Every structure is written in C-alpha cells, then in structure tokens.
mmCIF file of C-alpha atoms in Angstrom:
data_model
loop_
_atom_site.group_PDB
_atom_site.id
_atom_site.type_symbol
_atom_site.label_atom_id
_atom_site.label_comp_id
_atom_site.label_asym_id
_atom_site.label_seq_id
_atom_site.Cartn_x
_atom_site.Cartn_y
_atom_site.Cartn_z
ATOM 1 C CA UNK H 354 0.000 0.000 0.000
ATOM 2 C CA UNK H 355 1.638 3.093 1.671
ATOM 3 C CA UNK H 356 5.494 2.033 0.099
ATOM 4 C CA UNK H 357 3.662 1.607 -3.888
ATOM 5 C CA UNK H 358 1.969 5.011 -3.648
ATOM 6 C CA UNK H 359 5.076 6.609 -2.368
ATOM 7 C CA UNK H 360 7.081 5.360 -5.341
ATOM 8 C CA UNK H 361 4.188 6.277 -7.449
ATOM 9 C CA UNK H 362 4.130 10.058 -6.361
ATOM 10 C CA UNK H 363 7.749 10.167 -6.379
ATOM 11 C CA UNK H 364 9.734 8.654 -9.319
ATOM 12 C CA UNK H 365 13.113 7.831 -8.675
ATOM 13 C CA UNK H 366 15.790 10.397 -9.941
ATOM 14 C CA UNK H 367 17.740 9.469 -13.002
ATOM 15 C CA UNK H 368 20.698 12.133 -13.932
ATOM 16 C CA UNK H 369 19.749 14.144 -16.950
ATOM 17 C CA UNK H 370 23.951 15.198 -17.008
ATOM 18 C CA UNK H 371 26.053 13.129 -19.024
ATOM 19 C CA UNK H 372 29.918 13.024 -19.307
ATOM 20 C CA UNK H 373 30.821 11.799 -22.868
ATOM 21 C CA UNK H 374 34.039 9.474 -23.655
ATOM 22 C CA UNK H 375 35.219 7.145 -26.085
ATOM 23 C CA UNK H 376 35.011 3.040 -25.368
ATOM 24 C CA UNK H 377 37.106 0.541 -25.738
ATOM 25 C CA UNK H 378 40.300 0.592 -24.555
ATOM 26 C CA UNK H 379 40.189 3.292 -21.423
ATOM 27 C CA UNK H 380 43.368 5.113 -20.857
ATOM 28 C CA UNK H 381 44.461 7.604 -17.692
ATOM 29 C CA UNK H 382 43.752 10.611 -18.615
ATOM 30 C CA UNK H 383 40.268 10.340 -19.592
ATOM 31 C CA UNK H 384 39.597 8.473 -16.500
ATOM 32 C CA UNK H 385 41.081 11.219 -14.802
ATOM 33 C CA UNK H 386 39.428 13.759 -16.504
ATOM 34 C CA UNK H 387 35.814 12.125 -15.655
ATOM 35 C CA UNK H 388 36.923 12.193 -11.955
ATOM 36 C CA UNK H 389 37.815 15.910 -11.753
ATOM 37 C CA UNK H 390 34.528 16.416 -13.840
ATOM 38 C CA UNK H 391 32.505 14.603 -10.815
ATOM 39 C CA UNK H 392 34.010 16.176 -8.116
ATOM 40 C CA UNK H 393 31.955 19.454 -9.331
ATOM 41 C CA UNK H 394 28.225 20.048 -7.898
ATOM 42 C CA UNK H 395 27.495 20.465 -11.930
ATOM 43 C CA UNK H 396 28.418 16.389 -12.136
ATOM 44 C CA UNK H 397 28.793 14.532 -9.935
ATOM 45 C CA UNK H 398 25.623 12.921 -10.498
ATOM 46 C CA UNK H 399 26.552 12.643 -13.850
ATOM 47 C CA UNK H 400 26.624 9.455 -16.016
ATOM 48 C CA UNK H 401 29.240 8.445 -18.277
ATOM 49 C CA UNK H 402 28.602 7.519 -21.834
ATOM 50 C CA UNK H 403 31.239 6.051 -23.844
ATOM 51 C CA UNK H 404 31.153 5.963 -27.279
ATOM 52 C CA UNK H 405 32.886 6.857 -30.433
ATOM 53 C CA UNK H 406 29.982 8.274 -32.291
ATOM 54 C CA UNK H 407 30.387 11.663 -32.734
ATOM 55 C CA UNK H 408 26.569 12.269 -33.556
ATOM 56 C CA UNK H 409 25.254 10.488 -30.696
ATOM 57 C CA UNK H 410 27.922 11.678 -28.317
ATOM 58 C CA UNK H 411 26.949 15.349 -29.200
ATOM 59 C CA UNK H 412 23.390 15.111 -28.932
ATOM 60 C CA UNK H 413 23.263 13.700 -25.935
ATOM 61 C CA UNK H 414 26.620 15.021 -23.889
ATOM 62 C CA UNK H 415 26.407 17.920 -21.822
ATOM 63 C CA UNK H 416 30.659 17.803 -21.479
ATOM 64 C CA UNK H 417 32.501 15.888 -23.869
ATOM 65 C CA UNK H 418 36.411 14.146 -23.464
ATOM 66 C CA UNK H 419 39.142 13.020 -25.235
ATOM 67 C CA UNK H 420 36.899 11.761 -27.965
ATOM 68 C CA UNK H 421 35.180 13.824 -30.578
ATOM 69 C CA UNK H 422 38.503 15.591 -32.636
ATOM 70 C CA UNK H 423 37.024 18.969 -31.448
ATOM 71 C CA UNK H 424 38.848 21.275 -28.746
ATOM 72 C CA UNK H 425 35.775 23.891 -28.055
ATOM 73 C CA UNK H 426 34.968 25.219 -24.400
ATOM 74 C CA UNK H 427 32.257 27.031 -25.314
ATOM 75 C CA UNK H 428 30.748 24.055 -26.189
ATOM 76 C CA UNK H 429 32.570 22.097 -23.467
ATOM 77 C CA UNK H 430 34.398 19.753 -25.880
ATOM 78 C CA UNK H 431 37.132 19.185 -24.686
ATOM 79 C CA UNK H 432 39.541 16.598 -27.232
ATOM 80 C CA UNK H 433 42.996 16.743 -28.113
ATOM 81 C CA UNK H 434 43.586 14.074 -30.509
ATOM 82 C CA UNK H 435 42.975 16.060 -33.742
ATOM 83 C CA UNK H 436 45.889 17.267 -35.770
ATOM 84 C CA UNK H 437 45.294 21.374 -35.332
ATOM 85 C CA UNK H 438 45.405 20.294 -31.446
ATOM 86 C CA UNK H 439 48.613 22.367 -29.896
ATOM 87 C CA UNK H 440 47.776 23.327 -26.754
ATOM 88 C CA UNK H 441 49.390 23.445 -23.216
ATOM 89 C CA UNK H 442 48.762 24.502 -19.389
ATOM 90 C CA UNK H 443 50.511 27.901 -20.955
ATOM 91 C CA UNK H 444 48.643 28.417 -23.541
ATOM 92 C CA UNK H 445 45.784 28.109 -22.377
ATOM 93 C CA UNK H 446 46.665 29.512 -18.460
ATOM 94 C CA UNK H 447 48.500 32.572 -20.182
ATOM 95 C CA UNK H 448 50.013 33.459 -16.256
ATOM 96 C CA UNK H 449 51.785 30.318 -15.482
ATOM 97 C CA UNK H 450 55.300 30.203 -16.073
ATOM 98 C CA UNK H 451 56.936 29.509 -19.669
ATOM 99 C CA UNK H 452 58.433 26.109 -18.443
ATOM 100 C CA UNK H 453 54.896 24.474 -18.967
ATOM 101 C CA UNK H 454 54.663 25.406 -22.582
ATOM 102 C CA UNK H 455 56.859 22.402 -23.452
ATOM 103 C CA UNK H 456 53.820 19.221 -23.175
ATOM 104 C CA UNK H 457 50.963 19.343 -25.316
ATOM 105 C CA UNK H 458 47.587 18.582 -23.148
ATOM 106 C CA UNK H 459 45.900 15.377 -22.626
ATOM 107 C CA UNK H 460 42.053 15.574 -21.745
ATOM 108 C CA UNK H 461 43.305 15.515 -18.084
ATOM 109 C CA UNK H 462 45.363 18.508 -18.716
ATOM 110 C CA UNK H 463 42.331 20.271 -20.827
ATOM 111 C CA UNK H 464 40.208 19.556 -18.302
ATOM 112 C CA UNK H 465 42.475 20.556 -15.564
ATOM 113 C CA UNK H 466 43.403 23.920 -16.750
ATOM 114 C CA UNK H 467 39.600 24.570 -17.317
ATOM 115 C CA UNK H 468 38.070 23.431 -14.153
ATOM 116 C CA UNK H 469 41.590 23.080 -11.914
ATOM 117 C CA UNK H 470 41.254 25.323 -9.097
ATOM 118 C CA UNK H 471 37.132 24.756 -8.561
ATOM 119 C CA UNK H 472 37.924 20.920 -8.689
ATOM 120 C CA UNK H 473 40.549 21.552 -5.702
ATOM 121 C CA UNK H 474 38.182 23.732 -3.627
ATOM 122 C CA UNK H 475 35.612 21.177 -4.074
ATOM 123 C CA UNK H 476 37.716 18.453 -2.790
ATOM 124 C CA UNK H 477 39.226 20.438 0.074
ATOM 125 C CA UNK H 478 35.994 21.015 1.335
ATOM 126 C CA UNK H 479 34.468 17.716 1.100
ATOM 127 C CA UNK H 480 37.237 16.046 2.369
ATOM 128 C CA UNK H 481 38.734 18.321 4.844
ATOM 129 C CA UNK H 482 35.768 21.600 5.450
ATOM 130 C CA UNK H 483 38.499 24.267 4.337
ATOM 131 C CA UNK H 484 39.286 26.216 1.352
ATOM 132 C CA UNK H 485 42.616 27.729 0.413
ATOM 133 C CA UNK H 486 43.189 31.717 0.084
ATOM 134 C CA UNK H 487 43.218 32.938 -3.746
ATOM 135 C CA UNK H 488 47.192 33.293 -3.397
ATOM 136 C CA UNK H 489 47.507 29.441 -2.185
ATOM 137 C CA UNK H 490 45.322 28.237 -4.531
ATOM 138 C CA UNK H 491 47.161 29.511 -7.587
ATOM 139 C CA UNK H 492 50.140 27.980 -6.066
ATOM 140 C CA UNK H 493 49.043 24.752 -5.362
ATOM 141 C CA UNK H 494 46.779 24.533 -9.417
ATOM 142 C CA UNK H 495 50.443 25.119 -10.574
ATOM 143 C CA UNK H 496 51.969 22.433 -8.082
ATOM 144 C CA UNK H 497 49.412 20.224 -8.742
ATOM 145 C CA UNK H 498 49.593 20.398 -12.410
ATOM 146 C CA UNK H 499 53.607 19.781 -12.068
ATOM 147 C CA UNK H 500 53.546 17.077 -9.626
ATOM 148 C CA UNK H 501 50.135 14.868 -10.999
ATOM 149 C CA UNK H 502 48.929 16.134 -14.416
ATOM 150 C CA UNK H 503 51.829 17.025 -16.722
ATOM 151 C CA UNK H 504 53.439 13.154 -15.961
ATOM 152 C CA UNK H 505 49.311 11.946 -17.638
ATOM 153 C CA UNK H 506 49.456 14.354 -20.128
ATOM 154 C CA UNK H 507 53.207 13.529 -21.507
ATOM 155 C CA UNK H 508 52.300 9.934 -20.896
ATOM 156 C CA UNK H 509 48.933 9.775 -23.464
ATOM 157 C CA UNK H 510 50.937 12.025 -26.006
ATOM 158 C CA UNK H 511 54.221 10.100 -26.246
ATOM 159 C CA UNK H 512 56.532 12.723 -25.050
ATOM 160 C CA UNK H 513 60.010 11.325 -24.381
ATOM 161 C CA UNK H 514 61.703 12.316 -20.649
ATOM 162 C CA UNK H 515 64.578 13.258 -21.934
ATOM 163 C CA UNK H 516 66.292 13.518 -25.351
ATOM 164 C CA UNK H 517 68.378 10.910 -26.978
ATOM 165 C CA UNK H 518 69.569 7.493 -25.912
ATOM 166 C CA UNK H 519 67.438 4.592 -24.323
ATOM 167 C CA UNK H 520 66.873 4.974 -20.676
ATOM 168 C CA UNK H 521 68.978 2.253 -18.621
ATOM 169 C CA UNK H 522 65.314 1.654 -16.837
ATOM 170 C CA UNK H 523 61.761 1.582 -17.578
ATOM 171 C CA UNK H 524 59.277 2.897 -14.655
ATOM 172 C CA UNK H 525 56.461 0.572 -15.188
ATOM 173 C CA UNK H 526 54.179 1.282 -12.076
ATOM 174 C CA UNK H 527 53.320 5.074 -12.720
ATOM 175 C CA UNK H 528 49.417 5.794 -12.477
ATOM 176 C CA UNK H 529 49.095 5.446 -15.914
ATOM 177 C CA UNK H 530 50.433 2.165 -16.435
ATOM 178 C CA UNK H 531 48.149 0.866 -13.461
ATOM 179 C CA UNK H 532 45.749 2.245 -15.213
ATOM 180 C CA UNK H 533 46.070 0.859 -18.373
ATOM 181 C CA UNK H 534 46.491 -2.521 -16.006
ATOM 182 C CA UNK H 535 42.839 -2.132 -14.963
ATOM 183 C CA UNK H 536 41.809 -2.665 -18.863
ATOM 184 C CA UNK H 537 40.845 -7.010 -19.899
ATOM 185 C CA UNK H 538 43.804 -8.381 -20.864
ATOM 186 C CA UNK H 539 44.235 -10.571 -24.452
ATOM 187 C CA UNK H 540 42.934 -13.469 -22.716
ATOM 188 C CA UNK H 541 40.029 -11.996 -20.514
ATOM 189 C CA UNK H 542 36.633 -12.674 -22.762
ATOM 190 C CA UNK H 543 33.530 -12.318 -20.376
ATOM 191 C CA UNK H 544 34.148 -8.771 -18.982
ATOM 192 C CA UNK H 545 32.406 -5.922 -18.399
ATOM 193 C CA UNK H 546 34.599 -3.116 -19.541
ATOM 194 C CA UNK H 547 31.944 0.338 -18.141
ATOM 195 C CA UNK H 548 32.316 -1.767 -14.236
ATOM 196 C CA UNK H 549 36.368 -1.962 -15.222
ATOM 197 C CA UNK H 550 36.467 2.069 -16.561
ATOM 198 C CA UNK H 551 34.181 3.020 -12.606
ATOM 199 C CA UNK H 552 37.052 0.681 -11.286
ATOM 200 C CA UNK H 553 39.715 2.905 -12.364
ATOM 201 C CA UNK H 554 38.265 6.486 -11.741
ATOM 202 C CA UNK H 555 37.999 4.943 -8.312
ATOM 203 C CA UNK H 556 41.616 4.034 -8.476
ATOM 204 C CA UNK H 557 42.930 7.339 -10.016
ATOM 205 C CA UNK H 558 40.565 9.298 -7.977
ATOM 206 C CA UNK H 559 42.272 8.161 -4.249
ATOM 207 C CA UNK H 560 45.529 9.558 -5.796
ATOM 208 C CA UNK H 561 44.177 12.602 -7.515
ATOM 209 C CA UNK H 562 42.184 13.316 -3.984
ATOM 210 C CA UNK H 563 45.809 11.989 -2.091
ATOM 211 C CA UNK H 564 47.845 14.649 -3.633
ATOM 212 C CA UNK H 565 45.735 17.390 -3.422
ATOM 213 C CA UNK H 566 45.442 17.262 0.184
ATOM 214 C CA UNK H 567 49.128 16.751 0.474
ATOM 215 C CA UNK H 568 49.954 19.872 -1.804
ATOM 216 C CA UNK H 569 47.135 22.198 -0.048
ATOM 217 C CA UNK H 570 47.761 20.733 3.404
ATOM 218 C CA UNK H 571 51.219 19.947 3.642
ATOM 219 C CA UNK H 572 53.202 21.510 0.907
ATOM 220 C CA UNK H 573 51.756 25.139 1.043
ATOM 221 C CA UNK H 574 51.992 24.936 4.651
ATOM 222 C CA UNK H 575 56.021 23.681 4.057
ATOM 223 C CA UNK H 576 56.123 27.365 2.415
ATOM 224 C CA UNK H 577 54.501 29.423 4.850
ATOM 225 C CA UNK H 578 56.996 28.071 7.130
ATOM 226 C CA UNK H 579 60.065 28.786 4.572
ATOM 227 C CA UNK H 580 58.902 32.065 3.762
ATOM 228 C CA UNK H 581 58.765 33.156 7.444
ATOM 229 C CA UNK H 582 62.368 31.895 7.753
ATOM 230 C CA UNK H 583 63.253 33.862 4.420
ATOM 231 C CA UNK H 584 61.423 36.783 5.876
ATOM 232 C CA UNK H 585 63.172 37.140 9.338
ATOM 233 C CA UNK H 586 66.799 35.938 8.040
ATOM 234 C CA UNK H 587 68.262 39.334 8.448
ATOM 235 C CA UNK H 588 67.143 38.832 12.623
ATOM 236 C CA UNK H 589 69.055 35.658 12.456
ATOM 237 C CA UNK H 590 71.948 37.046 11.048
ATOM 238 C CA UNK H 591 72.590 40.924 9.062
ATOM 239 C CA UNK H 592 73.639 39.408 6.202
ATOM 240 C CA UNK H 593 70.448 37.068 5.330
ATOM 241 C CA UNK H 594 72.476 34.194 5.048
ATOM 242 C CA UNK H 595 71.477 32.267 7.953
ATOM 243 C CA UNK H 596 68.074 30.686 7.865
ATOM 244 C CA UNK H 597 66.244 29.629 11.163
ATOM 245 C CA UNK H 598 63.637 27.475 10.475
ATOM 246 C CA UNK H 599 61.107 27.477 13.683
ATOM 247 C CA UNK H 600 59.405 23.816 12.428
ATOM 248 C CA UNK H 601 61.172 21.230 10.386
ATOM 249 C CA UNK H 602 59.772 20.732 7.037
ATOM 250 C CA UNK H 603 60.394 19.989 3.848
ATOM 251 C CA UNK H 604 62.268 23.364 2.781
ATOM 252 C CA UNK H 605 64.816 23.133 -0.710
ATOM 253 C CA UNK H 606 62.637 23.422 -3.067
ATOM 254 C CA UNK H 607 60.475 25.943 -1.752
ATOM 255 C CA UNK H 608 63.684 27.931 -0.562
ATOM 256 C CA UNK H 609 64.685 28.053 -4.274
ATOM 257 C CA UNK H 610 61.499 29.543 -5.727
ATOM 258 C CA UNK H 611 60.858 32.009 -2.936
ATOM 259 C CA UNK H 612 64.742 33.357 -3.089
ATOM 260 C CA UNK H 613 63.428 34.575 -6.507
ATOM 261 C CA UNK H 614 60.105 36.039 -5.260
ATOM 262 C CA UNK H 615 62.065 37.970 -2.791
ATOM 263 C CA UNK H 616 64.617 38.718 -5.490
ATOM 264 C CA UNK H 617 67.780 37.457 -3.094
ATOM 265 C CA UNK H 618 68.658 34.574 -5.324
ATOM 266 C CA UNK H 619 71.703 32.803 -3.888
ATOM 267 C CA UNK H 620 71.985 34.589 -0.738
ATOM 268 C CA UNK H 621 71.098 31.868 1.960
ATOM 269 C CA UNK H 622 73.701 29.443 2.329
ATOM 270 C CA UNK H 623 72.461 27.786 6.031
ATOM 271 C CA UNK H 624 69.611 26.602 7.000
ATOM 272 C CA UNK H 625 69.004 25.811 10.978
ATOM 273 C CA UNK H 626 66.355 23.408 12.119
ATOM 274 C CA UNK H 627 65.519 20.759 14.936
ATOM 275 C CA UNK H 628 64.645 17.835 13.597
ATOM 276 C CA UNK H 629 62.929 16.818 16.511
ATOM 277 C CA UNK H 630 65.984 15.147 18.326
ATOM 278 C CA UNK H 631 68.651 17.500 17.914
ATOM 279 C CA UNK H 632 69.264 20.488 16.391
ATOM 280 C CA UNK H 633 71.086 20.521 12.664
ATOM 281 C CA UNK H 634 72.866 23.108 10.457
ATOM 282 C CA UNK H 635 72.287 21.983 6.729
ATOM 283 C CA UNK H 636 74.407 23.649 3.653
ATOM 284 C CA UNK H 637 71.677 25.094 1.483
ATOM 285 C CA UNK H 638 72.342 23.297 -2.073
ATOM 286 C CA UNK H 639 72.769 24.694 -5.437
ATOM 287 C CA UNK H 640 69.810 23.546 -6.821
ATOM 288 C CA UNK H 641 66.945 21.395 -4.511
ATOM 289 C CA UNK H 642 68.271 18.019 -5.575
ATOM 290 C CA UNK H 643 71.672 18.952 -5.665
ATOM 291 C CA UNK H 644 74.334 17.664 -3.434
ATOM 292 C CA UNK H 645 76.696 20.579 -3.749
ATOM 293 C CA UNK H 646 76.287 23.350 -0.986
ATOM 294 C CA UNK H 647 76.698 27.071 -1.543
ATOM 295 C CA UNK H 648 77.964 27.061 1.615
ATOM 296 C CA UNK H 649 79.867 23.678 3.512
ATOM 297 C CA UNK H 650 80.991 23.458 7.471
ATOM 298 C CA UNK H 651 84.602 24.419 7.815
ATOM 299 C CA UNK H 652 86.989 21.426 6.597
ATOM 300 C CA UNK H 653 88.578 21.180 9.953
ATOM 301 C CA UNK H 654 85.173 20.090 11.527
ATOM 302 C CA UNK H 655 84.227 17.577 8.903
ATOM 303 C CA UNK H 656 84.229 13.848 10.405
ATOM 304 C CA UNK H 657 84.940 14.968 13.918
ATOM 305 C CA UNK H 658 82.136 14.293 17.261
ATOM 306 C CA UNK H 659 81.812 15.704 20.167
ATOM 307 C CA UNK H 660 84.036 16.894 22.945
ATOM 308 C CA UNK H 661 86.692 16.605 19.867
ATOM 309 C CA UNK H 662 84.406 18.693 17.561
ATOM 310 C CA UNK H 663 83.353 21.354 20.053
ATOM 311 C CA UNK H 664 86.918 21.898 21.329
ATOM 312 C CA UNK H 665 88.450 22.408 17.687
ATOM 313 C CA UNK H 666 85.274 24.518 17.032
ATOM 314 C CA UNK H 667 85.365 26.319 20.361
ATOM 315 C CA UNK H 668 81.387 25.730 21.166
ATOM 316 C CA UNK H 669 80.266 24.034 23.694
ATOM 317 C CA UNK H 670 77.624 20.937 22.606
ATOM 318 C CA UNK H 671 78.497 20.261 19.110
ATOM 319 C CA UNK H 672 77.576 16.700 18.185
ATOM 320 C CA UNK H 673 78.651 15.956 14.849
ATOM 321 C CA UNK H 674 79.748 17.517 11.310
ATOM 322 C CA UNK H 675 79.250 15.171 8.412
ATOM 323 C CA UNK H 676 82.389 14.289 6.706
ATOM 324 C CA UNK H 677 81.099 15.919 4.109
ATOM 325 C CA UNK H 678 80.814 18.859 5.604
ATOM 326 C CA UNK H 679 77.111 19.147 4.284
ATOM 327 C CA UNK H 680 75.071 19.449 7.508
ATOM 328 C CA UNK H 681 76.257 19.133 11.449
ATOM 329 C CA UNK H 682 74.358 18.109 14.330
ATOM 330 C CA UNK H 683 74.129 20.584 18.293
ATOM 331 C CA UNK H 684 72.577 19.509 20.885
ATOM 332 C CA UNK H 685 71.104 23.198 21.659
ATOM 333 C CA UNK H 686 69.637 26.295 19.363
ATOM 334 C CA UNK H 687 72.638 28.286 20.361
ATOM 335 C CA UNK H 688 75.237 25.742 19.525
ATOM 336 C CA UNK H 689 73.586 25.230 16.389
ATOM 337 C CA UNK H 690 73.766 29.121 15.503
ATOM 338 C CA UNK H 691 77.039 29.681 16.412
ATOM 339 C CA UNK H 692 77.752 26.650 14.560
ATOM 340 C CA UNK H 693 76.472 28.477 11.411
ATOM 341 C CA UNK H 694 77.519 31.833 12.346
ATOM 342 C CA UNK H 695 81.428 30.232 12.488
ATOM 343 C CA UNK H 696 80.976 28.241 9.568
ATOM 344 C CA UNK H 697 79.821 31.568 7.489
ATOM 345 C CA UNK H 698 82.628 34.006 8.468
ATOM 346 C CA UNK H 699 85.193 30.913 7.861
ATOM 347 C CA UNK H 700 87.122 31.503 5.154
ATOM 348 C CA UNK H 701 89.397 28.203 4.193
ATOM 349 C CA UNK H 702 93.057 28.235 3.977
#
C-alpha cells in the first residue's frame, strides 16, 4: 500500500547530465578527466557515456572528453587528438610560467586547466571543510599540475623524458600504467569493460584526492613556514644568510622559488632546524636536488664528534659535522647558531 503510492508520487531520480568518452580501450587521462569532472556540484551525479559516435555523443553530452577531434569550451568539448590540437597549461593559463609550454595537453590537462582550481576547492571542502586563500590556490593549481597532471598528459601524447639514448630503466608502475592494467587483458573474454572504466576512476581518484590534500595541506603549509624563515633571516643574522627554520619541514625546493620572489637569489647558504631530536645546520644546495652546498661546514670540523668537535670549534655541545661537511648536528639552538655563524665568516686556507 503506503510504500507503492510513495514510489508512485515520487519517481526515482535518473541524472539528466552526461559526461561523454570514447570506449574501448580506457586510458588515464580520460579516466582522470571524468573524476575531476565529478568532483563538481554540476556532475557529480553525472553518467558516463562512452562511445565513439560523434553524432550520438553530441546530442546527448552535456561535457565531452578526449573523444570527438574537437577542442571547443564554449561548447565544453574538450579533445585533443585532432591534428590542429597544440595546446598546453601555458597556452591556455597565459600566467603560469613559460616552463609548462613544453607538453601538449591530454584531456586531463584540458580539463584541468579549465576546471583546476574549482575541482581543488571542491575536494578540500568535502574532504577536509576548508578552502585555500586565492594566493595558495594559484600555487598549489600550478603544483598540482607539475607534480600529478603534466606526468598523464606527456604519458597519453608520447613525449620522451629526456632527449636521446634509451633509458637504462623503464618505470612501469606510474598511475598510468596501473591504469592501463585495470583494462581485460588478451585473454580476458567475459568482462564488463563500463564496471572496469568506474574501477579505475575509483583508483585514479584516491591519488588525484591523495595529492591534493598533500599539496594544499602539507606543501603550502612547508612554504609558509620557509617564507617566514626567508622573511626574518636578516634577525638571524645581518647578512640574510642564515636561515632559522622554527618547524622542520620539507624546505629546498620551496627555498629556491621564494629566493626569486624575494629577489635574493643565492643569498642563503644555512639553514638551521631541529629535527625533533637534535638540532642541525644543513648547507643550502645549489639547486633542490643537488648535493653541492653554496655554503659547507669548515673542513677542519668535517668527520669529527663531540668533545673533539666542540673543542676544535670552540662551542660548547656540538655533536657531529658530516664528513662531508654538508650538515652538522648541536645539541642546543645556540650551539647550532654559532655553529652556522662560524661556519659563514670561515674563510678556508
């Protein structure tokens, strides 16, 4: 009785918004495209339908990707495949820097530069209730892009790591090849390839979602941190060169693009920080991943411990100095500072 007329008054809810693909064979950046897609309010009741008929796509498709051989927002198509297809994050997010006009777009990087920065305030505040400020959301788009998208979108479009030569390894468990995994194999008949495509957004979803909140949560927060340090260097020491960093965190590569912000390129050469144990004095490198300081510990102190190493260095608490001479351990803030403070007015014999 009372259940039927329910159902009756109120017919169940089908989505009238579909997201249009091509079948067959899925690959990552579609997938991934159809996940940032859903993560807006305007889809993500949306069904998928995959198809290669161009006609039936577009009269049915509200949002069309990586199928189609048109690249039109107006009409939210949104392929890359045809030949007059040349764009990048650059070109088509004029402000970012020239570096990203090197990888042509996949429909995870079309999508992305088109609906980025909503799809990241949409999943910050689903998954944690915050939103980032309009400064730290430009940064992380950009971060985002370079640390999750660009890899997809050089991936789909055969773009080579490096130039010349065969690499002396294959990587052969990046997203996209995991991915690709998900897809039935030679040998697999009886399968249901629309429940194996919901299996992988699922899949590339967790990491899309994954690295977001590490950029906006942990990453931008890394630079707060570093830029504070930057900002109060001269307190540290007159010359800037002396960084105190009040919270360990991941600090190189951030140091290197905010010394450029602040226009003092080069300048910091020591970073301090505890590291939760001890304190540490750390040679700030060259470049992030390089292993070449601007600035190393005075030779005399390299290799040495202790009562040895404080007595040749003349301050008290001193626990180590890497052989190196890269970074050096204290056992107090002040032993740690003078530590630096030597090290910078040292000039080798």
């Amino acid at each position: 009785g009372q259940l039927a007329r329910m159902t009756d008054s109120t017919p169940p809810k089908r989505s009238t918004v579909w997201i249009g693909t091509h079948n067959g064979t899925f690959h990552c950046d579609e997938v991934v495209a159809c996940f940032m897609l859903k993560q807006l309010p305007e889809y993500e009741n949306a069904e998928i339908f995959r198809s290669r008929d161009d006609k039936a796509l577009r009269e049915k498709c509200d949002i069309i990707v990586d199928v189609g051989g048109e690249y039109d927002p107006s009409k939210k198509w949104y392929d890359h495949h045809q030949k007059s297809f040349g764009e990048t994050f650059k070109s088509v997010r004029p402000d970012v820097s020239e570096d990203f006009n090197v990888i042509r777009l996949s429909s995870a990087g079309l999508v992305y530069s088109h609906y980025g920065e909503r799809v990241i305030q949409s999943i910050l505040q689903k998954e944690r209730g915050i939103q980032l400020s309009p400064a730290n959301l430009s940064l992380a788009f950009v971060q985002i892009y370079r640390n999750f998208i660009s890899e997809l979108d050089a991936i789909d479009n055969g773009v080579p790591m490096f130039e010349g030569g065969e690499p002396v390894y294959k990587i052969s468990t990046h997203l996209s090849a995991r991915i690709g995994k998900l897809n039935p194999s030679w040998q697999e008949t009886d399968v249901d390839i629309d429940q194996r495509f919901n299996q992988a957004i699922d899949a590339a979803g967790r990491e899309f979602v994954a690295n977001v909140l590490e950029v906006a949560c942990s990453w931008i927060a890394a630079r707060d941190h570093v830029r504070k340090a930057l900002e109060e260097a001269k307190s540290v020491y007159p010359s800037g060169e002396i960084l105190k960093l009040k919270i360990f965190c991941p600090w190189k590569a951030h140091l290197a693009d905010l010394e450029k912000e602040y226009q003092v390129e080069g300048v910091p050469k020591l970073v301090i920080f505890n590291d939760g144990a001890s304190w540490r004095v750390a040679g700030v490198p060259v470049s992030p991943s390089s292993f070449v300081g601007r600035k190393f510990l005075p030779t005399e102190w390299r290799g040495l411990r202790d009562e040895e190493l404080s007595e040749k260095a003349g301050i008290k608490d001193l626990v180590f100095v890497h052989h190196s001479g890269f970074i050096g351990g204290a056992k107090s803030e002040e032993a740690a500072l003078s530590m630096a403070k030597k090290s910078i007015e040292w000039t080798e014999e």
